[in-house]
PDB file of C-alpha atoms in Angstrom:
ATOM      1  CA  UNK A 167     -42.839  -2.745  23.231  1.00 50.00           C
ATOM      2  CA  UNK A 168     -40.048  -0.241  22.473  1.00 43.00           C
ATOM      3  CA  UNK A 169     -37.778  -2.199  24.606  1.00 48.00           C
ATOM      4  CA  UNK A 170     -38.473  -5.394  22.964  1.00 47.00           C
ATOM      5  CA  UNK A 171     -38.149  -3.504  19.537  1.00 43.00           C
ATOM      6  CA  UNK A 172     -34.816  -2.345  20.609  1.00 44.00           C
ATOM      7  CA  UNK A 173     -33.632  -5.714  21.814  1.00 47.00           C
ATOM      8  CA  UNK A 174     -34.825  -7.353  18.563  1.00 42.00           C
ATOM      9  CA  UNK A 175     -32.841  -4.879  16.477  1.00 41.00           C
ATOM     10  CA  UNK A 176     -29.625  -5.420  18.622  1.00 41.00           C
ATOM     11  CA  UNK A 177     -29.824  -9.013  18.151  1.00 44.00           C
ATOM     12  CA  UNK A 178     -30.244  -8.691  14.526  1.00 32.00           C
ATOM     13  CA  UNK A 179     -27.008  -6.524  14.286  1.00 35.00           C
ATOM     14  CA  UNK A 180     -25.140  -9.012  16.240  1.00 40.00           C
ATOM     15  CA  UNK A 181     -26.281 -11.675  13.771  1.00 39.00           C
ATOM     16  CA  UNK A 182     -25.215  -9.580  10.908  1.00 30.00           C
ATOM     17  CA  UNK A 183     -21.944  -8.138  12.151  1.00 35.00           C
ATOM     18  CA  UNK A 184     -20.677 -11.523  13.935  1.00 42.00           C
ATOM     19  CA  UNK A 185     -19.937 -13.324  10.854  1.00 39.00           C
ATOM     20  CA  UNK A 186     -18.181 -10.533   9.187  1.00 37.00           C
ATOM     21  CA  UNK A 187     -16.041  -9.774  11.987  1.00 35.00           C
ATOM     22  CA  UNK A 188     -15.140 -13.603  12.095  1.00 33.00           C
ATOM     23  CA  UNK A 189     -14.422 -13.692   8.432  1.00 32.00           C
ATOM     24  CA  UNK A 190     -12.186 -10.594   8.586  1.00 36.00           C
ATOM     25  CA  UNK A 191     -10.096 -11.921  11.436  1.00 33.00           C
ATOM     26  CA  UNK A 192      -9.578 -15.470   9.908  1.00 34.00           C
ATOM     27  CA  UNK A 193      -9.336 -14.943   6.254  1.00 41.00           C
ATOM     28  CA  UNK A 194      -6.784 -13.108   4.063  1.00 43.00           C
ATOM     29  CA  UNK A 195      -4.072 -10.534   4.859  1.00 50.00           C
ATOM     30  CA  UNK A 196      -4.707  -7.324   6.575  1.00 66.00           C
ATOM     31  CA  UNK A 197      -4.038  -5.679   2.872  1.00 85.00           C
ATOM     32  CA  UNK A 198      -3.513  -6.666  -0.721  1.00 92.00           C
ATOM     33  CA  UNK A 199      -1.506  -3.576  -1.586  1.00 95.00           C
ATOM     34  CA  UNK A 200       0.848  -1.422   0.749  1.00 95.00           C
ATOM     35  CA  UNK A 201       1.335   2.054  -0.863  1.00 95.00           C
ATOM     36  CA  UNK A 202       4.732   3.418   0.235  1.00 96.00           C
ATOM     37  CA  UNK A 203       4.701   7.172  -0.297  1.00 93.00           C
ATOM     38  CA  UNK A 204       6.052  10.527   1.170  1.00 93.00           C
ATOM     39  CA  UNK A 205       3.139  12.284   2.336  1.00 87.00           C
ATOM     40  CA  UNK A 206       3.834  15.679   1.982  1.00 90.00           C
ATOM     41  CA  UNK A 207       4.573  15.167  -1.768  1.00 90.00           C
ATOM     42  CA  UNK A 208       1.694  12.841  -2.628  1.00 87.00           C
ATOM     43  CA  UNK A 209      -0.930  11.963   0.020  1.00 81.00           C
ATOM     44  CA  UNK A 210      -3.552  14.468  -1.407  1.00 81.00           C
ATOM     45  CA  UNK A 211      -2.821  13.598  -4.974  1.00 88.00           C
ATOM     46  CA  UNK A 212      -1.543  10.362  -6.663  1.00 92.00           C
ATOM     47  CA  UNK A 213      -1.257   8.153  -3.269  1.00 90.00           C
ATOM     48  CA  UNK A 214      -4.907   9.139  -2.157  1.00 90.00           C
ATOM     49  CA  UNK A 215      -6.104   8.561  -5.560  1.00 92.00           C
ATOM     50  CA  UNK A 216      -4.717   5.215  -6.021  1.00 94.00           C
ATOM     51  CA  UNK A 217      -5.967   4.233  -2.655  1.00 92.00           C
ATOM     52  CA  UNK A 218      -9.493   5.448  -3.211  1.00 92.00           C
ATOM     53  CA  UNK A 219      -9.409   3.566  -6.869  1.00 93.00           C
ATOM     54  CA  UNK A 220      -8.258   0.242  -5.616  1.00 93.00           C
ATOM     55  CA  UNK A 221     -10.577   0.429  -2.501  1.00 91.00           C
ATOM     56  CA  UNK A 222     -13.529   0.772  -5.053  1.00 91.00           C
ATOM     57  CA  UNK A 223     -12.299  -2.120  -7.113  1.00 89.00           C
ATOM     58  CA  UNK A 224     -12.810  -4.362  -4.229  1.00 90.00           C
ATOM     59  CA  UNK A 225      -9.234  -4.397  -3.137  1.00 92.00           C
ATOM     60  CA  UNK A 226      -7.654  -3.713   0.263  1.00 92.00           C
ATOM     61  CA  UNK A 227      -5.020  -1.020  -0.111  1.00 91.00           C
ATOM     62  CA  UNK A 228      -3.060   0.247   3.003  1.00 88.00           C
ATOM     63  CA  UNK A 229      -2.300   4.072   3.141  1.00 87.00           C
ATOM     64  CA  UNK A 230      -1.205   5.385   6.487  1.00 75.00           C
ATOM     65  CA  UNK A 231      -3.513   8.318   6.302  1.00 62.00           C
ATOM     66  CA  UNK A 232      -6.677   6.528   5.412  1.00 55.00           C
ATOM     67  CA  UNK A 233      -5.853   3.201   7.516  1.00 57.00           C
ATOM     68  CA  UNK A 234      -4.614   4.745  10.845  1.00 56.00           C
ATOM     69  CA  UNK A 235      -6.190   6.525  13.531  1.00 57.00           C
ATOM     70  CA  UNK A 236      -4.728   8.777  16.274  1.00 60.00           C
ATOM     71  CA  UNK A 237      -3.113   6.942  18.911  1.00 62.00           C
ATOM     72  CA  UNK A 238      -1.757   4.151  16.694  1.00 57.00           C
ATOM     73  CA  UNK A 239       1.933   3.463  16.717  1.00 65.00           C
ATOM     74  CA  UNK A 240       3.562   3.701  13.404  1.00 62.00           C
ATOM     75  CA  UNK A 241       5.609   0.579  13.284  1.00 66.00           C
ATOM     76  CA  UNK A 242       2.796  -1.580  15.341  1.00 65.00           C
ATOM     77  CA  UNK A 243       0.612  -0.910  12.293  1.00 77.00           C
ATOM     78  CA  UNK A 244       2.941  -0.330   9.318  1.00 80.00           C
ATOM     79  CA  UNK A 245       5.324  -3.282   9.838  1.00 87.00           C
ATOM     80  CA  UNK A 246       2.563  -5.964  10.007  1.00 88.00           C
ATOM     81  CA  UNK A 247       0.787  -4.458   6.986  1.00 87.00           C
ATOM     82  CA  UNK A 248       3.853  -4.702   4.901  1.00 92.00           C
ATOM     83  CA  UNK A 249       4.952  -8.169   6.031  1.00 92.00           C
ATOM     84  CA  UNK A 250       1.297  -9.472   5.187  1.00 91.00           C
ATOM     85  CA  UNK A 251       0.593  -7.649   2.272  1.00 93.00           C
ATOM     86  CA  UNK A 252       0.707  -9.428  -1.454  1.00 93.00           C
ATOM     87  CA  UNK A 253       1.967  -6.431  -3.205  1.00 96.00           C
ATOM     88  CA  UNK A 254       3.836  -3.117  -2.695  1.00 97.00           C
ATOM     89  CA  UNK A 255       3.549   0.193  -4.634  1.00 97.00           C
ATOM     90  CA  UNK A 256       6.372   2.494  -4.081  1.00 97.00           C
ATOM     91  CA  UNK A 257       5.641   6.118  -5.189  1.00 97.00           C
ATOM     92  CA  UNK A 258       8.836   8.007  -5.465  1.00 97.00           C
ATOM     93  CA  UNK A 259       8.735  11.904  -5.184  1.00 96.00           C
ATOM     94  CA  UNK A 260      11.139  14.878  -4.893  1.00 95.00           C
ATOM     95  CA  UNK A 261      11.145  14.541  -1.162  1.00 95.00           C
ATOM     96  CA  UNK A 262      10.942  10.891  -0.753  1.00 96.00           C
ATOM     97  CA  UNK A 263      14.613  10.097   0.250  1.00 95.00           C
ATOM     98  CA  UNK A 264      14.362  12.779   3.102  1.00 93.00           C
ATOM     99  CA  UNK A 265      12.331  10.420   5.079  1.00 92.00           C
ATOM    100  CA  UNK A 266      13.952   7.640   6.869  1.00 90.00           C
ATOM    101  CA  UNK A 267      10.272   6.184   7.367  1.00 90.00           C
ATOM    102  CA  UNK A 268       9.964   5.883   3.627  1.00 94.00           C
ATOM    103  CA  UNK A 269      13.101   4.330   3.262  1.00 95.00           C
ATOM    104  CA  UNK A 270      12.323   1.866   6.079  1.00 94.00           C
ATOM    105  CA  UNK A 271       9.158   0.758   4.605  1.00 94.00           C
ATOM    106  CA  UNK A 272      10.715   0.252   1.236  1.00 97.00           C
ATOM    107  CA  UNK A 273      13.570  -1.867   2.737  1.00 96.00           C
ATOM    108  CA  UNK A 274      11.064  -3.949   4.797  1.00 96.00           C
ATOM    109  CA  UNK A 275       9.230  -4.724   1.448  1.00 96.00           C
ATOM    110  CA  UNK A 276      12.458  -5.832  -0.226  1.00 96.00           C
ATOM    111  CA  UNK A 277      13.401  -7.840   2.863  1.00 96.00           C
ATOM    112  CA  UNK A 278       9.994  -9.489   2.935  1.00 95.00           C
ATOM    113  CA  UNK A 279      10.498 -10.582  -0.874  1.00 95.00           C
ATOM    114  CA  UNK A 280       7.302  -8.607  -1.718  1.00 96.00           C
ATOM    115  CA  UNK A 281       6.821  -7.737  -5.330  1.00 96.00           C
ATOM    116  CA  UNK A 282       7.089  -3.888  -5.731  1.00 97.00           C
ATOM    117  CA  UNK A 283       5.869  -1.657  -8.466  1.00 97.00           C
ATOM    118  CA  UNK A 284       7.802   1.484  -8.603  1.00 97.00           C
ATOM    119  CA  UNK A 285       6.120   5.052  -9.467  1.00 97.00           C
ATOM    120  CA  UNK A 286       8.414   7.660 -10.291  1.00 97.00           C
ATOM    121  CA  UNK A 287       6.350  10.634  -9.427  1.00 96.00           C
ATOM    122  CA  UNK A 288       7.780  14.096 -10.597  1.00 96.00           C
ATOM    123  CA  UNK A 289      11.231  12.556 -10.212  1.00 96.00           C
ATOM    124  CA  UNK A 290      13.902  10.442 -12.265  1.00 95.00           C
ATOM    125  CA  UNK A 291      15.602   7.061 -10.782  1.00 95.00           C
ATOM    126  CA  UNK A 292      18.897   8.773 -10.997  1.00 94.00           C
ATOM    127  CA  UNK A 293      17.707  11.603  -8.766  1.00 95.00           C
ATOM    128  CA  UNK A 294      17.069   9.131  -5.788  1.00 95.00           C
ATOM    129  CA  UNK A 295      20.002   8.954  -3.455  1.00 93.00           C
ATOM    130  CA  UNK A 296      19.933   8.019   0.285  1.00 93.00           C
ATOM    131  CA  UNK A 297      20.974  11.167   2.200  1.00 86.00           C
ATOM    132  CA  UNK A 298      23.266  10.945   5.430  1.00 86.00           C
ATOM    133  CA  UNK A 299      22.311  13.427   8.002  1.00 83.00           C
ATOM    134  CA  UNK A 300      24.453  11.789  10.722  1.00 82.00           C
ATOM    135  CA  UNK A 301      21.589  10.300  12.446  1.00 83.00           C
ATOM    136  CA  UNK A 302      21.694   6.993  11.167  1.00 87.00           C
ATOM    137  CA  UNK A 303      24.298   4.388  11.512  1.00 91.00           C
ATOM    138  CA  UNK A 304      26.239   2.875   8.450  1.00 91.00           C
ATOM    139  CA  UNK A 305      24.595  -0.249   8.715  1.00 93.00           C
ATOM    140  CA  UNK A 306      21.020   1.431   8.532  1.00 92.00           C
ATOM    141  CA  UNK A 307      22.234   3.359   5.510  1.00 93.00           C
ATOM    142  CA  UNK A 308      23.347   0.370   3.747  1.00 94.00           C
ATOM    143  CA  UNK A 309      20.106  -1.275   4.394  1.00 95.00           C
ATOM    144  CA  UNK A 310      18.040   1.358   2.852  1.00 95.00           C
ATOM    145  CA  UNK A 311      20.400   2.279   0.133  1.00 95.00           C
ATOM    146  CA  UNK A 312      20.464  -1.324  -1.082  1.00 96.00           C
ATOM    147  CA  UNK A 313      16.405  -1.335  -0.955  1.00 96.00           C
ATOM    148  CA  UNK A 314      16.543   1.933  -3.003  1.00 96.00           C
ATOM    149  CA  UNK A 315      18.709   0.606  -5.718  1.00 95.00           C
ATOM    150  CA  UNK A 316      16.615  -2.789  -5.925  1.00 95.00           C
ATOM    151  CA  UNK A 317      13.674  -0.431  -6.463  1.00 96.00           C
ATOM    152  CA  UNK A 318      15.448   1.953  -8.934  1.00 94.00           C
ATOM    153  CA  UNK A 319      16.400  -1.033 -11.239  1.00 93.00           C
ATOM    154  CA  UNK A 320      12.812  -2.440 -11.208  1.00 95.00           C
ATOM    155  CA  UNK A 321      10.656  -1.778 -14.237  1.00 94.00           C
ATOM    156  CA  UNK A 322       7.865   0.900 -13.002  1.00 96.00           C
ATOM    157  CA  UNK A 323       5.739   3.621 -14.116  1.00 97.00           C
ATOM    158  CA  UNK A 324       6.738   7.300 -14.382  1.00 96.00           C
ATOM    159  CA  UNK A 325       4.394  10.243 -14.127  1.00 96.00           C
ATOM    160  CA  UNK A 326       4.407  14.203 -14.371  1.00 96.00           C
ATOM    161  CA  UNK A 327       1.704  15.764 -11.900  1.00 93.00           C
ATOM    162  CA  UNK A 328       1.908  19.135 -14.392  1.00 94.00           C
ATOM    163  CA  UNK A 329       1.890  17.413 -17.643  1.00 96.00           C
ATOM    164  CA  UNK A 330       0.802  14.059 -17.260  1.00 95.00           C
ATOM    165  CA  UNK A 331      -2.891  12.435 -18.125  1.00 96.00           C
ATOM    166  CA  UNK A 332      -4.332  11.473 -14.904  1.00 94.00           C
ATOM    167  CA  UNK A 333      -6.891   9.035 -16.391  1.00 94.00           C
ATOM    168  CA  UNK A 334      -4.401   7.342 -18.551  1.00 96.00           C
ATOM    169  CA  UNK A 335      -1.944   6.985 -15.576  1.00 96.00           C
ATOM    170  CA  UNK A 336      -4.741   5.656 -13.307  1.00 94.00           C
ATOM    171  CA  UNK A 337      -5.608   3.041 -15.921  1.00 94.00           C
ATOM    172  CA  UNK A 338      -1.821   1.971 -16.344  1.00 96.00           C
ATOM    173  CA  UNK A 339      -1.468   1.815 -12.331  1.00 96.00           C
ATOM    174  CA  UNK A 340      -4.585  -0.325 -12.120  1.00 94.00           C
ATOM    175  CA  UNK A 341      -3.448  -2.679 -14.968  1.00 95.00           C
ATOM    176  CA  UNK A 342       0.085  -3.074 -13.479  1.00 96.00           C
ATOM    177  CA  UNK A 343      -1.555  -3.856 -10.155  1.00 96.00           C
ATOM    178  CA  UNK A 344      -4.069  -6.401 -11.334  1.00 94.00           C
ATOM    179  CA  UNK A 345      -1.420  -8.129 -13.856  1.00 95.00           C
ATOM    180  CA  UNK A 346       0.954  -8.669 -10.655  1.00 96.00           C
ATOM    181  CA  UNK A 347      -1.760  -9.820  -8.613  1.00 93.00           C
ATOM    182  CA  UNK A 348      -2.981 -12.354 -11.330  1.00 93.00           C
ATOM    183  CA  UNK A 349       0.668 -13.358 -11.449  1.00 94.00           C
ATOM    184  CA  UNK A 350       0.919 -13.928  -7.519  1.00 92.00           C
ATOM    185  CA  UNK A 351      -2.397 -15.667  -7.722  1.00 86.00           C
ATOM    186  CA  UNK A 352      -0.900 -18.209  -9.937  1.00 89.00           C
ATOM    187  CA  UNK A 353       2.060 -18.655  -7.802  1.00 85.00           C
ATOM    188  CA  UNK A 354      -0.100 -19.213  -4.748  1.00 78.00           C
ATOM    189  CA  UNK A 355      -3.569 -20.627  -6.015  1.00 68.00           C
ATOM    190  CA  UNK A 356      -4.681 -21.452  -2.552  1.00 64.00           C
ATOM    191  CA  UNK A 357      -5.410 -17.568  -2.171  1.00 59.00           C
ATOM    192  CA  UNK A 358      -9.156 -17.599  -3.016  1.00 53.00           C
ATOM    193  CA  UNK A 359      -9.570 -14.035  -2.208  1.00 51.00           C
ATOM    194  CA  UNK A 360      -7.384 -12.779  -5.014  1.00 49.00           C
ATOM    195  CA  UNK A 361      -8.941 -14.826  -7.553  1.00 44.00           C
ATOM    196  CA  UNK A 362     -12.417 -13.241  -6.393  1.00 36.00           C
ATOM    197  CA  UNK A 363     -10.885  -9.874  -7.011  1.00 43.00           C
ATOM    198  CA  UNK A 364      -9.474 -10.552 -10.432  1.00 42.00           C
ATOM    199  CA  UNK A 365     -12.528 -11.887 -11.535  1.00 39.00           C
ATOM    200  CA  UNK A 366     -14.608  -9.085 -10.496  1.00 41.00           C
ATOM    201  CA  UNK A 367     -12.290  -6.668 -12.426  1.00 40.00           C
ATOM    202  CA  UNK A 368     -12.738  -8.734 -15.656  1.00 39.00           C
TER     203      UNK A 368
END
């Protein structure tokens, strides 16, 4: 009797899980929003907060510390997520430019012609400069330098983590993301997933 019950339960689980697996594999991009950030500055504060907020909204954000597991190879996960995302959110912080990986992600977002919302967290755009430690070629430095300049001259949000209003910032960031997703949806009306998300927001 117990074996029959166990077998029935397993069959029921298969029926429930199989359609979800199929849907996830065939519809929509792996993520709606790629969050480009410097972990030591913002992972436990602004980046993590935005990821969790967008997730609760029904969106699919990508944040490396949330979406990757031990054993995953960085570029094998991050590069496809960037190429297939709908929108990028680049969180600039004091130590952002010290990381070539951050700059690589930003460059790939720009090269993939993704719309990017810059957030200047505890740093001014004029303070962001590519640093040459002698470990990258001139071509690589030119690539990331171009991407950084593109981002610096894009209208974005600013936030001071010491004196800023977190609730107000979260609302501003949310509105900016939703507005951009609506505009992207209008440019690509075949995307049913984003229409559903925006309607859920309303």
